[in-house]
PDB file of C-alpha atoms and ligand atoms in Angstrom:
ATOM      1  CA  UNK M  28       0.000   0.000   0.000  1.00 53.00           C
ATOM      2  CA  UNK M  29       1.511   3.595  -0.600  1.00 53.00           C
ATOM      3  CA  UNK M  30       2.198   5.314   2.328  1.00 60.00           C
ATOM      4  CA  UNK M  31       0.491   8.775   2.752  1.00 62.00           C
ATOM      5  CA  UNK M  32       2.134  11.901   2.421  1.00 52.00           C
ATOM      6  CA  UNK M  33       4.618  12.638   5.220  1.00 43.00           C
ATOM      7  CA  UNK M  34       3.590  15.975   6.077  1.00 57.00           C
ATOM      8  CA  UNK M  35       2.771  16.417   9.690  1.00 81.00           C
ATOM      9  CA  UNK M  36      -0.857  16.495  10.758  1.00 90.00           C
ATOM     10  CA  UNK M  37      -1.860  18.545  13.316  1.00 94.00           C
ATOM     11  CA  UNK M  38      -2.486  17.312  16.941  1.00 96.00           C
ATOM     12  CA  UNK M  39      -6.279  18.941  17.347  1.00 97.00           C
ATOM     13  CA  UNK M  40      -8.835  18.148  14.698  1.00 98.00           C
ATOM     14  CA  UNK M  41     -11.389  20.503  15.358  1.00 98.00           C
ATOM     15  CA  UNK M  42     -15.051  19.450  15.115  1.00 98.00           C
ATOM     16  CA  UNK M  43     -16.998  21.653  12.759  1.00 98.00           C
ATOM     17  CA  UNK M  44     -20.629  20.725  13.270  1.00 97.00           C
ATOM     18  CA  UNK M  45     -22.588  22.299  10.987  1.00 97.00           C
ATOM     19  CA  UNK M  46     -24.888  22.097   8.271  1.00 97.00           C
ATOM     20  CA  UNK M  47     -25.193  25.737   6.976  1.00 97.00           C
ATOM     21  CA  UNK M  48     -22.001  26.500   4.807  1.00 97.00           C
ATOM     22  CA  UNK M  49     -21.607  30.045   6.099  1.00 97.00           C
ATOM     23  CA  UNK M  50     -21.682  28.953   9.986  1.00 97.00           C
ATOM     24  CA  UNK M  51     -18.835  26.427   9.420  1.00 98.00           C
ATOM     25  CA  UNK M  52     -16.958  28.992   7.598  1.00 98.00           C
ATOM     26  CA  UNK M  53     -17.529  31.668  10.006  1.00 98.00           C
ATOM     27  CA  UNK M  54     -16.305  28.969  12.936  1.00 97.00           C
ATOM     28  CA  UNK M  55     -13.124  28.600  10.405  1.00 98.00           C
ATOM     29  CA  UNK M  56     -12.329  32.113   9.977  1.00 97.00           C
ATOM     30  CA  UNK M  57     -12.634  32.685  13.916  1.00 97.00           C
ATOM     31  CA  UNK M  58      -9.685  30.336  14.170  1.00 97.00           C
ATOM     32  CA  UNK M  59      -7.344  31.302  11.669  1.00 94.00           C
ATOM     33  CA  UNK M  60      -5.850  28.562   9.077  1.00 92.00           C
ATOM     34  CA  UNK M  61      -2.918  26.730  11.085  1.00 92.00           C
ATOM     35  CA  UNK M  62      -2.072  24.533  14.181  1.00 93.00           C
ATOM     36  CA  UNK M  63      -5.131  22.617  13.580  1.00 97.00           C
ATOM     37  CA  UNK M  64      -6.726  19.795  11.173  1.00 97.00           C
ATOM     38  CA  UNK M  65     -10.712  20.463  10.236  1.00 98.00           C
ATOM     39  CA  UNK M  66     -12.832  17.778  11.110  1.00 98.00           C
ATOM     40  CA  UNK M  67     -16.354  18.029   8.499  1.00 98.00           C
ATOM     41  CA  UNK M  68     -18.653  15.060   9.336  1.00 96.00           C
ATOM     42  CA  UNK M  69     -22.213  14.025   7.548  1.00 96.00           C
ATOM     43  CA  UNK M  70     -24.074  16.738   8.559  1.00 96.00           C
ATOM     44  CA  UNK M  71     -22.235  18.683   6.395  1.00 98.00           C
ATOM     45  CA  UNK M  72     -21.575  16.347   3.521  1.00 97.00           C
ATOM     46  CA  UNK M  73     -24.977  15.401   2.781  1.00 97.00           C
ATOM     47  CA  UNK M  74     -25.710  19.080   2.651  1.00 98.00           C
ATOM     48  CA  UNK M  75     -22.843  20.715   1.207  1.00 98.00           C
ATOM     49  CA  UNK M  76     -21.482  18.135  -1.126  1.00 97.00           C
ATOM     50  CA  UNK M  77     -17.574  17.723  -1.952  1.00 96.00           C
ATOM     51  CA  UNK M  78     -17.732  21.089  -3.103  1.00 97.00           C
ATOM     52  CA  UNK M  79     -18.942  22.587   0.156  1.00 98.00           C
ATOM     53  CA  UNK M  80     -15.986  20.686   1.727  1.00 98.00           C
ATOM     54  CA  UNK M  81     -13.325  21.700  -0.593  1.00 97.00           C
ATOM     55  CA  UNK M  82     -14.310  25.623  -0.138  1.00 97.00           C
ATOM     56  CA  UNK M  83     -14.755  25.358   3.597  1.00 97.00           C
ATOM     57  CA  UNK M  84     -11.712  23.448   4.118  1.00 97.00           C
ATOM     58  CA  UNK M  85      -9.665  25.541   2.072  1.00 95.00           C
ATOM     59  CA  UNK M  86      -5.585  24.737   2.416  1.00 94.00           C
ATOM     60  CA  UNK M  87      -6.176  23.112   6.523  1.00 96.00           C
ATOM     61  CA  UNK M  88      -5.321  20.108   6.645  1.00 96.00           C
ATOM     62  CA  UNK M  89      -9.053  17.643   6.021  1.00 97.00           C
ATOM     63  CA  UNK M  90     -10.390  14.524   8.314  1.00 98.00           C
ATOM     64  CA  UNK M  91     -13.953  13.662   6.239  1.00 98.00           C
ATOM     65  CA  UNK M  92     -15.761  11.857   8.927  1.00 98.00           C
ATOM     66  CA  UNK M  93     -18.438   9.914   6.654  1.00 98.00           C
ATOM     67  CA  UNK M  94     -18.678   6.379   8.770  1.00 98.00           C
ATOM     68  CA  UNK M  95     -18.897   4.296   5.259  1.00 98.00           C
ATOM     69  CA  UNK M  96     -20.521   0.947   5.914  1.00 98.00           C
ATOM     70  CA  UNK M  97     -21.935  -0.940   2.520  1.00 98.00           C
ATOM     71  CA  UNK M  98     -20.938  -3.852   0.746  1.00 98.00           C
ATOM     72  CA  UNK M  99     -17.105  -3.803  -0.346  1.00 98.00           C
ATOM     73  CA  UNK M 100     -17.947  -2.543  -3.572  1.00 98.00           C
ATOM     74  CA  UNK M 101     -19.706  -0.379  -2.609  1.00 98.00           C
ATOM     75  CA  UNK M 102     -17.159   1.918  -0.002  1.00 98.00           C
ATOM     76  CA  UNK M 103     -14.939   1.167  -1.968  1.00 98.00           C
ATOM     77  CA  UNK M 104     -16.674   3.366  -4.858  1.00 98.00           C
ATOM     78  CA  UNK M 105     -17.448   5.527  -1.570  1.00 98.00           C
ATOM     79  CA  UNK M 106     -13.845   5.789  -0.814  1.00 98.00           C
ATOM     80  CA  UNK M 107     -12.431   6.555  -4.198  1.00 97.00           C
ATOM     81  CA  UNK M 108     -15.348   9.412  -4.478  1.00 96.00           C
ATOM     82  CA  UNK M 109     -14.018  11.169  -1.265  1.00 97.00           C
ATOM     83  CA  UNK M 110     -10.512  10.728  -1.609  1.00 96.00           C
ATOM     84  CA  UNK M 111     -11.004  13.766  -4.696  1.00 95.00           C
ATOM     85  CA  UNK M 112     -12.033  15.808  -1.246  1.00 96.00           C
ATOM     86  CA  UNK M 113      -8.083  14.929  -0.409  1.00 95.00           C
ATOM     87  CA  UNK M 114      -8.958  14.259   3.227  1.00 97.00           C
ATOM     88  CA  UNK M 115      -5.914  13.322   5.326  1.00 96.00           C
ATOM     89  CA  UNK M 116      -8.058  11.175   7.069  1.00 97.00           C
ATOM     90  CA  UNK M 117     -11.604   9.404   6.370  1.00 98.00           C
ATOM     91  CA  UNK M 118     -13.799   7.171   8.742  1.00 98.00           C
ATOM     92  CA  UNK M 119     -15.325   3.652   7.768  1.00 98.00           C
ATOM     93  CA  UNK M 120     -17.207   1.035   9.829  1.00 98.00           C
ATOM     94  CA  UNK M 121     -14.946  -1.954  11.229  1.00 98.00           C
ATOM     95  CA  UNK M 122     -18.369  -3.720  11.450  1.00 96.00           C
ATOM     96  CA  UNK M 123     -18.738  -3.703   7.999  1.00 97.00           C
ATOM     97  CA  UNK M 124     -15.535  -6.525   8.160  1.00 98.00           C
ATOM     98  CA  UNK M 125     -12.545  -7.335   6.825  1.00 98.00           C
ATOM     99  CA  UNK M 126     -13.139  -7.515   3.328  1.00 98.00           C
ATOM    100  CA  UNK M 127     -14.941  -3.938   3.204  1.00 98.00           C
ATOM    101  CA  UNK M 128     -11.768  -2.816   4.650  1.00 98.00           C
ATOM    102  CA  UNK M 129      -9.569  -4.138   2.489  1.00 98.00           C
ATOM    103  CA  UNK M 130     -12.021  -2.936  -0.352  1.00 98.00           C
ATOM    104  CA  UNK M 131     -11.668   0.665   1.472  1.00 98.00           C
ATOM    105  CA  UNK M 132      -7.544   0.219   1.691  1.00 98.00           C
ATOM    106  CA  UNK M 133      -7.343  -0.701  -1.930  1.00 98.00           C
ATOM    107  CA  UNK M 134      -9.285   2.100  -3.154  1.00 98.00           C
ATOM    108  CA  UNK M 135      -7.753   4.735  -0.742  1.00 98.00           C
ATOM    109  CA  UNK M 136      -4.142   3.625  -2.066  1.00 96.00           C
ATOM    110  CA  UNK M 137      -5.143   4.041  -5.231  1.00 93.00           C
ATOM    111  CA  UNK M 138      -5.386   7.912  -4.829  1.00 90.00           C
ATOM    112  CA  UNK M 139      -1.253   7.418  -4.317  1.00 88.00           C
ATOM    113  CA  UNK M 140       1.129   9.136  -2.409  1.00 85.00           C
ATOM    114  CA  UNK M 141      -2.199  11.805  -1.043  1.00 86.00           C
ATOM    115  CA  UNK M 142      -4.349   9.071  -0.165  1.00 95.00           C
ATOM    116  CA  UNK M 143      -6.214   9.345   2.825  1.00 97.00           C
ATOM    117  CA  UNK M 144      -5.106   7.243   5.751  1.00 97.00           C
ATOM    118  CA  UNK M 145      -8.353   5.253   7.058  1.00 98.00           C
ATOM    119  CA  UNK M 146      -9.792   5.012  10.591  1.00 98.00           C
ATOM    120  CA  UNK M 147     -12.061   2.245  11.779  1.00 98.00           C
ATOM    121  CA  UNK M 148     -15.127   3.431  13.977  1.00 97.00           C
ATOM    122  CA  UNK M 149     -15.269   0.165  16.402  1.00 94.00           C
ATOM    123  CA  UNK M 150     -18.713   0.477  18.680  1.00 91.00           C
ATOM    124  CA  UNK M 151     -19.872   4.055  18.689  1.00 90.00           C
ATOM    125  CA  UNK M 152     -19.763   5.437  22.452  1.00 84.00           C
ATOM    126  CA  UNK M 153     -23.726   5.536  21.963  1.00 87.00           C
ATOM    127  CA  UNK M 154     -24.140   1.665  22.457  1.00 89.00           C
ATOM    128  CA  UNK M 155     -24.009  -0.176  25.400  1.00 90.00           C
ATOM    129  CA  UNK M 156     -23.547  -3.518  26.117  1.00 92.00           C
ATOM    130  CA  UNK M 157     -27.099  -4.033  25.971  1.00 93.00           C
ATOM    131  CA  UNK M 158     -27.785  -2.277  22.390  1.00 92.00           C
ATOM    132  CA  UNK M 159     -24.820  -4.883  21.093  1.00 93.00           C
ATOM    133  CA  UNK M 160     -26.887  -7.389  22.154  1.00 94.00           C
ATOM    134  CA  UNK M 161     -30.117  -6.328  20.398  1.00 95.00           C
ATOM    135  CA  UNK M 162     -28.138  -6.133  17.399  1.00 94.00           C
ATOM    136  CA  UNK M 163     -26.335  -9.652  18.315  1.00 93.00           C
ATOM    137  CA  UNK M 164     -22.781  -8.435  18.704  1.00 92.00           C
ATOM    138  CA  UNK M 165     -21.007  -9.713  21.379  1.00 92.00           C
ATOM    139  CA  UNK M 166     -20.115  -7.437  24.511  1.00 89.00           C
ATOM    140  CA  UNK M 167     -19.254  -6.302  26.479  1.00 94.00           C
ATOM    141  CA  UNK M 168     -18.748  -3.063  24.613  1.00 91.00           C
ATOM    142  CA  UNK M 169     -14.601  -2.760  25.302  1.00 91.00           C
ATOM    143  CA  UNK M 170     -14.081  -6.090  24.241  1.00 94.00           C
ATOM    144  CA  UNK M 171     -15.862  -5.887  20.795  1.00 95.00           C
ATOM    145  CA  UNK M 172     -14.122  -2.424  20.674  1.00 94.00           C
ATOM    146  CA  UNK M 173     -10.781  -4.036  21.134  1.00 96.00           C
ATOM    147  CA  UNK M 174     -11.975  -7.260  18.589  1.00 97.00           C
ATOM    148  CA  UNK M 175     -12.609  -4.848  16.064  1.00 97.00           C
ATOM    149  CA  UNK M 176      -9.880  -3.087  16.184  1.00 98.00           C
ATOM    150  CA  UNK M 177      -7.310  -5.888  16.290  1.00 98.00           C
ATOM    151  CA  UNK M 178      -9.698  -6.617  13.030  1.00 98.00           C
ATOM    152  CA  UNK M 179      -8.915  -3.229  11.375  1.00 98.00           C
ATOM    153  CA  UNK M 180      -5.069  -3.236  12.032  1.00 98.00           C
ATOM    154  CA  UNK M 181      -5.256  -6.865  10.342  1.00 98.00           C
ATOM    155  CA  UNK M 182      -7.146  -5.023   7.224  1.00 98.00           C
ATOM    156  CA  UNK M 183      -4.794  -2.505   6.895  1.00 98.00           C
ATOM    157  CA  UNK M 184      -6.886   0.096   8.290  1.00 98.00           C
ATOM    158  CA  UNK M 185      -4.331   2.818   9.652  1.00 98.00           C
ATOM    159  CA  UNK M 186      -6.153   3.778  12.636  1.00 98.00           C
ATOM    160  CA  UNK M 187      -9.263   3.384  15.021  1.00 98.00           C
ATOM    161  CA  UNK M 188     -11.105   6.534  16.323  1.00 97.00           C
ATOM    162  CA  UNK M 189     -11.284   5.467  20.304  1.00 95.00           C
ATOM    163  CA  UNK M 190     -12.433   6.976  23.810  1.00 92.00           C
ATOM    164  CA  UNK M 191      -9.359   8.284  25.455  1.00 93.00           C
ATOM    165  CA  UNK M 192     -10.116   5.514  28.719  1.00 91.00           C
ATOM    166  CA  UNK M 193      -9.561   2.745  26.014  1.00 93.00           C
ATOM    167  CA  UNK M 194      -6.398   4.245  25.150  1.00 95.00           C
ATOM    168  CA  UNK M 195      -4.047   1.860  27.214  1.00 95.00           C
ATOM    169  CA  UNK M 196      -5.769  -0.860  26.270  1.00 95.00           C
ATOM    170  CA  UNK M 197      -5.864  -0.865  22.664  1.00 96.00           C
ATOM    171  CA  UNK M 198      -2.491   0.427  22.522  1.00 96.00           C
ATOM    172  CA  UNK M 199      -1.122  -2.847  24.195  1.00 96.00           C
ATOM    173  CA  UNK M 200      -2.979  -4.659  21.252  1.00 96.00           C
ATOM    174  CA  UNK M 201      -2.635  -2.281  18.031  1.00 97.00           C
ATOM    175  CA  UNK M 202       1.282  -1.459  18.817  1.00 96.00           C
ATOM    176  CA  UNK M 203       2.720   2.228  18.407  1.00 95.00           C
ATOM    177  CA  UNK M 204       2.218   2.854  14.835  1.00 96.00           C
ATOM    178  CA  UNK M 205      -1.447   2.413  14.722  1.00 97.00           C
ATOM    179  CA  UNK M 206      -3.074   5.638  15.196  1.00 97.00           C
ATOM    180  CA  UNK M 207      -5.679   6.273  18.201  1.00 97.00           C
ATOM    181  CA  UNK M 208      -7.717   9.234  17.154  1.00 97.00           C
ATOM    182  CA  UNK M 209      -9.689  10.412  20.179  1.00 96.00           C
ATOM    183  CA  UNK M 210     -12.782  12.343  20.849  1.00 96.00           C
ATOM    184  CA  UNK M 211     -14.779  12.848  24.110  1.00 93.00           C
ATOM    185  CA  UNK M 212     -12.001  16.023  25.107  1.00 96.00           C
ATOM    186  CA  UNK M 213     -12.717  18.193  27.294  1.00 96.00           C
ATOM    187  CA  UNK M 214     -10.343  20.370  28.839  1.00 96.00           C
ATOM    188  CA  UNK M 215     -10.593  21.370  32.640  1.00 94.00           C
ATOM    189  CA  UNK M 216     -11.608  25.259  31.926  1.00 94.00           C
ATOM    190  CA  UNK M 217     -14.917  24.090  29.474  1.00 94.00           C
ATOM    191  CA  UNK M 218     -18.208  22.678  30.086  1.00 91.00           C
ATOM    192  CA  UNK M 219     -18.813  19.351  30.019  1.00 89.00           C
ATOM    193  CA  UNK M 220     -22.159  18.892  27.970  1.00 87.00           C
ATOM    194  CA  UNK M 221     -23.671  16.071  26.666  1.00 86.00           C
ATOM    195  CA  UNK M 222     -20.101  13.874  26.679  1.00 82.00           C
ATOM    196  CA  UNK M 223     -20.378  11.587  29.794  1.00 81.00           C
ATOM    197  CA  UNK M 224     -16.439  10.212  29.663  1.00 82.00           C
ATOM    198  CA  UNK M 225     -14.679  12.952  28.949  1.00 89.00           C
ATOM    199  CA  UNK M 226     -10.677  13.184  29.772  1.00 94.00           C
ATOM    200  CA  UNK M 227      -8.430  16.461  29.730  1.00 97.00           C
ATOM    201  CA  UNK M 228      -6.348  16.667  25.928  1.00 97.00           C
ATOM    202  CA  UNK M 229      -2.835  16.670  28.263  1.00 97.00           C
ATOM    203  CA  UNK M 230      -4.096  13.702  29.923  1.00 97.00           C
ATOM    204  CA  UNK M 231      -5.658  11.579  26.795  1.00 97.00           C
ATOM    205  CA  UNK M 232      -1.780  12.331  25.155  1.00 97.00           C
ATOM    206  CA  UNK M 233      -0.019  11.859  27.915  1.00 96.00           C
ATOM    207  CA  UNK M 234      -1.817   8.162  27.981  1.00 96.00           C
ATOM    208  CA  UNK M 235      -0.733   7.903  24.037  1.00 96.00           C
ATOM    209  CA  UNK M 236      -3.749   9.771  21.930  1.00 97.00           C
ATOM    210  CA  UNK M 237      -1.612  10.520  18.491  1.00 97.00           C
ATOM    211  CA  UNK M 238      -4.709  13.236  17.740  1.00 97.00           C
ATOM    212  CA  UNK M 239      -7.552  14.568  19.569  1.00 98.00           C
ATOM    213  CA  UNK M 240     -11.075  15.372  17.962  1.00 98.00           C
ATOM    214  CA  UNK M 241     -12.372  18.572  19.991  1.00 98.00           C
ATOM    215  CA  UNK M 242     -15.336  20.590  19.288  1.00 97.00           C
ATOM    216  CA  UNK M 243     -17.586  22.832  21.318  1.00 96.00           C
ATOM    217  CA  UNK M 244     -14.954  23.558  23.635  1.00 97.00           C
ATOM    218  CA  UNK M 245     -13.194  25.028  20.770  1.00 98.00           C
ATOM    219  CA  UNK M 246     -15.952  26.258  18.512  1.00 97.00           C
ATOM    220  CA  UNK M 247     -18.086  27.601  20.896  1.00 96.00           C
ATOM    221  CA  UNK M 248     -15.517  29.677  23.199  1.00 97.00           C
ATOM    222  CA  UNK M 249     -15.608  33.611  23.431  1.00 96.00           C
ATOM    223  CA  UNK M 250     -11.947  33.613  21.606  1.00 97.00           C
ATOM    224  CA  UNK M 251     -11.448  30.250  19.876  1.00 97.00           C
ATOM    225  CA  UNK M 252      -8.481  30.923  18.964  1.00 97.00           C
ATOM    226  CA  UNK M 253      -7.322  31.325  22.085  1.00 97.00           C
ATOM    227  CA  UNK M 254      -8.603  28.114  23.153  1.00 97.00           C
ATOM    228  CA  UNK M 255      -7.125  26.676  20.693  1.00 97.00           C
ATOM    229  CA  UNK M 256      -3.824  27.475  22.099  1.00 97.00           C
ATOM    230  CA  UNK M 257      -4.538  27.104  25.402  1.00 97.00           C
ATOM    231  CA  UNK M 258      -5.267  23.602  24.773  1.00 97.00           C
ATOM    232  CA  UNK M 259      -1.923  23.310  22.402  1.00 96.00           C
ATOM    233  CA  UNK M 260       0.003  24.763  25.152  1.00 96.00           C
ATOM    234  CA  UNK M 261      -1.330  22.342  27.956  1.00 96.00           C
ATOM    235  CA  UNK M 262      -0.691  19.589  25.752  1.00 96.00           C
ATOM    236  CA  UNK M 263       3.145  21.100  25.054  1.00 94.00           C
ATOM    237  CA  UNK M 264       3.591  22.140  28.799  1.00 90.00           C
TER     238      UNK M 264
HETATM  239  O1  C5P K   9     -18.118  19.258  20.724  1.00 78.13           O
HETATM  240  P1  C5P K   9     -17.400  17.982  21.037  1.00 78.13           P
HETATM  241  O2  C5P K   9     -15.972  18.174  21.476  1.00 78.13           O
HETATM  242  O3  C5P K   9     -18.154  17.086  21.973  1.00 78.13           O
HETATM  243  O4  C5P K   9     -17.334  17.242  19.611  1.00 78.13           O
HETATM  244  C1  C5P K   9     -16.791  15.982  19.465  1.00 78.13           C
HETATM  245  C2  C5P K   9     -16.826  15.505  18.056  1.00 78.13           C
HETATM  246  O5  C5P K   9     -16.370  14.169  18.049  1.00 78.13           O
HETATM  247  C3  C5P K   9     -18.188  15.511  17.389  1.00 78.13           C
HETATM  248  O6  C5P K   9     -17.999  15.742  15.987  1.00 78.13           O
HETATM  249  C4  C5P K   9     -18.685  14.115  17.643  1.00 78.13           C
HETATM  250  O7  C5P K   9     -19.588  13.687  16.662  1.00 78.13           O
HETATM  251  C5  C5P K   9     -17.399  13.320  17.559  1.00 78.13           C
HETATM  252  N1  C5P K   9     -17.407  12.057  18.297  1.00 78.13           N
HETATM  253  C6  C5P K   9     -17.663  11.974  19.653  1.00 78.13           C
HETATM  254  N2  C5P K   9     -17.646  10.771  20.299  1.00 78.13           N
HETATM  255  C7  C5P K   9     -17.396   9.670  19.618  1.00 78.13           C
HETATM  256  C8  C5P K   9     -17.142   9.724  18.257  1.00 78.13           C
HETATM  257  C9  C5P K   9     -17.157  10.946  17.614  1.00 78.13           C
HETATM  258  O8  C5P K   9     -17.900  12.979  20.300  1.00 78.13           O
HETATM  259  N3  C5P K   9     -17.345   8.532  20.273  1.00 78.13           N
END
């Protein structure tokens, strides 16, 4: 498989959750263009098509969260469609097994030296052990979090996105190359809201996050640019 371009990537991938075009690019221009990655999920997709990402995005560096999950074929299409977005990084299902993965590595190497690297989603922090079991996967939720990820190193997947209290865990599994891309951040100084397990960004690095996903605490400051560097600074300190 190629490898991806070498350039660094950021530490902070900021969450832009938006649908409206102009309120993502007003969040953007509020934080300047460096220091930081721009995450754009589905919300915006769907609405603003590769287009809308492209001009929002501009020159930062891109992380396309679209969760693919479809038959190989399928993301594979899926993958080769958003890989013209040139995301540095792009989100697919590990449920949707190994040979979707594969599907989505092939594809994603095929965009060459600028192709995206690929993170597994393992069990979204929204189930619990119990909604696994409605939908007959096997819990408890950690452990099919861990299976699946062991599954998406073995696919050639090049991450997993992960809560920062599996962090030690999966490390001990997935080795130090495999990156752990970690949302759920919440630094001590912000609110808390609806994320129940949060951890502080100097702690979730310090336990071996390689990037953290942070969003209202960010977005939704009086001066997000200065939180932006506060929270670069902790991390650094
Ligand atoms: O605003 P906040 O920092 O909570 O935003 C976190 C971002 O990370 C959102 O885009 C959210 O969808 C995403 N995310 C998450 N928890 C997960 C997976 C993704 O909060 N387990």
């Amino acid at each position: 498989m190629s490898e991806p371009s070498s350039q660094a990537l950021p530490r902070i991938f900021v969450a832009i959750d938006r649908m409206q075009r102009e309120e993502a690019a007003a969040d953007l221009a509020r934080l300047g263009s460096e220091g930081y990655a721009v995450k754009l999920g589905l919300e915006f997709f769907v609405a603003n098509g590769p287009d809308g990402v492209r001009a929002v995005a501009g020159a930062r560096p891109l992380f396309l969260d679209l969760k693919l999950h479809d038959i190989p074929n399928t993301v594979a299409g899926g993958v080769r469609a958003a890989a013209l977005c040139r995301p540095r990084f792009l989100t697919i299902h590990a449920s949707g097994g190994r040979a979707m993965m594969e599907a989505a590595r092939d594809a994603a190497s095929s965009a060459g030296p600028a192709r995206p690297l690929l993170l597994a989603i393992t069990v979204l922090t929204s189930l619990d052990d119990s909604d696994l079991d409605a939908v007959g996967q096997r819990g408890p939720a950690g452990d099919q979090a861990l299976r699946l990820a062991v599954l998406a190193k073995a696919a050639g997947m090049d991450g997993v996105v992960c809560s920062a209290h599996e962090i030690a865990r999966l490390r001990r599994e997935v080795g130090p190359e495999f990156k752990l891309v970690v949302p759920g951040i919440r630094p001590e100084w912000a609110a808390t809201g609806d994320q129940k397990r949060v951890m502080t960004p100097r702690e979730a690095v310090a336990r071996g996050a390689d990037h953290l996903v942070i969003g209202r605490p960010i977005t939704q400051a009086a001066e997000p640019k200065a939180a932006l560097a506060r929270v670069l600074a902790e991390i650094a300190a």
